[in-house]
Structures are given as C-alpha cells and as structure tokens.
Short mmCIF file of C-alpha atoms in Angstrom, two decimals:
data_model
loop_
_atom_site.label_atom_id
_atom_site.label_comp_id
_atom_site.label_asym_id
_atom_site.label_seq_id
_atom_site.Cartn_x
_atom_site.Cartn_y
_atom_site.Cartn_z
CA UNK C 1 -14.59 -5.76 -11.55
CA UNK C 2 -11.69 -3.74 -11.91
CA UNK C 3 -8.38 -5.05 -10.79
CA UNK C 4 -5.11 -2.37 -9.79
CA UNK C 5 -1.76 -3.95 -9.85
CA UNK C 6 1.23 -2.32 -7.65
CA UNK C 7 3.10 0.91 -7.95
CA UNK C 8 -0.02 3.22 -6.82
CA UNK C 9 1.95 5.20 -4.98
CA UNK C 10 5.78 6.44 -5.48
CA UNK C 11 7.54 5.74 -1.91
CA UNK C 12 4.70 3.76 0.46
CA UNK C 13 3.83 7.28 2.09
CA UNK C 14 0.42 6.77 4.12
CA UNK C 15 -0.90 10.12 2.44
CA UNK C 16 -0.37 8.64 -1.13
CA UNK C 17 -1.99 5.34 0.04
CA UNK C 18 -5.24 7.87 1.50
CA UNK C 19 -5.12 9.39 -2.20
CA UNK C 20 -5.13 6.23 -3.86
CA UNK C 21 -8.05 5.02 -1.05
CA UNK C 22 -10.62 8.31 -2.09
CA UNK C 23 -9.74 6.80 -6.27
CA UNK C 24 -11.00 3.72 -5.58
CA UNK C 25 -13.96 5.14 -4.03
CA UNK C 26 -14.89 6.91 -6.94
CA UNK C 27 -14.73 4.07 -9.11
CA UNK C 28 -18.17 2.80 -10.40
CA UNK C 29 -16.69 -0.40 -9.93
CA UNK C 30 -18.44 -2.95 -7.81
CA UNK C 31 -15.49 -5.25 -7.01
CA UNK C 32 -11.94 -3.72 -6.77
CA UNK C 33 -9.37 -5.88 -6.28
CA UNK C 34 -5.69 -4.65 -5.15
CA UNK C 35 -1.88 -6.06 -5.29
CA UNK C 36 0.41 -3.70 -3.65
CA UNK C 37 4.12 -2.96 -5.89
CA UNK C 38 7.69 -2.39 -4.83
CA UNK C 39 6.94 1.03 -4.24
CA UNK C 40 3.68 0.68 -2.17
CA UNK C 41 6.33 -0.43 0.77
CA UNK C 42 4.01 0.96 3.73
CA UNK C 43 1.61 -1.99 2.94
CA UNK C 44 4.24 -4.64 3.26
CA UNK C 45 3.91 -4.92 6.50
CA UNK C 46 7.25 -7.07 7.54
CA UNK C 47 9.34 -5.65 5.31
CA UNK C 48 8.71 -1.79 5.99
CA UNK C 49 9.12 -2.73 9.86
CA UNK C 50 12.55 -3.44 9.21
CA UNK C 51 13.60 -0.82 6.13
CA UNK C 52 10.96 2.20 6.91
CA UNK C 53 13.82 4.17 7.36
CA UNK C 54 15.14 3.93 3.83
CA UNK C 55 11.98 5.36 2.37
CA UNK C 56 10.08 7.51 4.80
CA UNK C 57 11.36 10.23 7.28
CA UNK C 58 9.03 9.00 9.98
CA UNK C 59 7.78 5.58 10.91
CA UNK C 60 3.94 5.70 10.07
CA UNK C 61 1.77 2.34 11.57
CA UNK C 62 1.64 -0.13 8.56
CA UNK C 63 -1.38 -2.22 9.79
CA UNK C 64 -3.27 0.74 10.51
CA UNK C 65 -2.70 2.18 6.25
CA UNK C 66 -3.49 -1.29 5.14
CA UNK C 67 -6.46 -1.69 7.28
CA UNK C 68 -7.92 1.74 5.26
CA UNK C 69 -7.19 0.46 2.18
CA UNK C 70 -8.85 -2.67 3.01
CA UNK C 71 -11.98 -0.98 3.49
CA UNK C 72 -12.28 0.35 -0.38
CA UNK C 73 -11.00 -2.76 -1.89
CA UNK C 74 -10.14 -6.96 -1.74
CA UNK C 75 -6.33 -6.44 -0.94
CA UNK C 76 -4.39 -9.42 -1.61
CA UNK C 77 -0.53 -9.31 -0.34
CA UNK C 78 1.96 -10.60 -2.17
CA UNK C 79 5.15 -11.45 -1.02
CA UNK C 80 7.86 -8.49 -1.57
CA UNK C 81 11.60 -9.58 -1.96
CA UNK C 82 14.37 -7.41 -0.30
CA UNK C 83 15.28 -4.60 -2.12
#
C-alpha cells in the first residue's frame, strides 16, 4: 500500500491532476490511497465552485477530475478551510 498526501499538483489544474492519474498507474502498488492538499483545489469540489476563479483561467468540471482520479486510487476528501 502506498499512501500520497496533498499538494500533487501546484494550482488544482485538471491536466496536473491527469499527470498525477498516469503516476499512480505506474505504481507497482496494489492499494493507493489519496488525500487531496490546499493546492489540489479542483478536487474540492464545494470550495473550487465558489473560488475557481482565483486559481484557474477557466472553470473546468470538478466532479468529472475527481471521478478520474478515483479510478487509479481510494480518494478520501478531506475537508479544505477557506483560503
């Protein structure tokens, strides 16, 4: 088991969350669990709804990017204060 705690990408972008998605693949890993950082804001779902504008030039479908990530890993959300 391997577990990955926040910060995998720098600002939440979908591509870096794709990147970090093809990683985890490649890990020999047979359990992967994930817990998304400050900076992974795309996958805090509630939060980027409100604020996507303060990171990311275009809105990008946050349930869609955590539903890929989902399928390479056990994702567990965490609760993100207001930056």
């Amino acid at each position: 088991m391997v577990l990955l705690g926040g910060d995998f990408t720098n600002y939440g972008c979908e591509d870096e969350v794709l990147d970090f998605c093809d990683f985890l693949q490649h890990l020999p890993h047979k359990h992967k669990l994930v817990i998304s950082g400050n900076h992974d804001t795309v996958l805090h779902t509630e939060f980027y709804e409100e604020n996507w504008w303060r990171f990311h030039l275009e809105k990008v479908d946050a349930e869609s990017v955590k539903s890929k990530l989902k399928t390479v890993c056990t994702y567990l959300e965490v609760f993100l204060f207001p930056c």
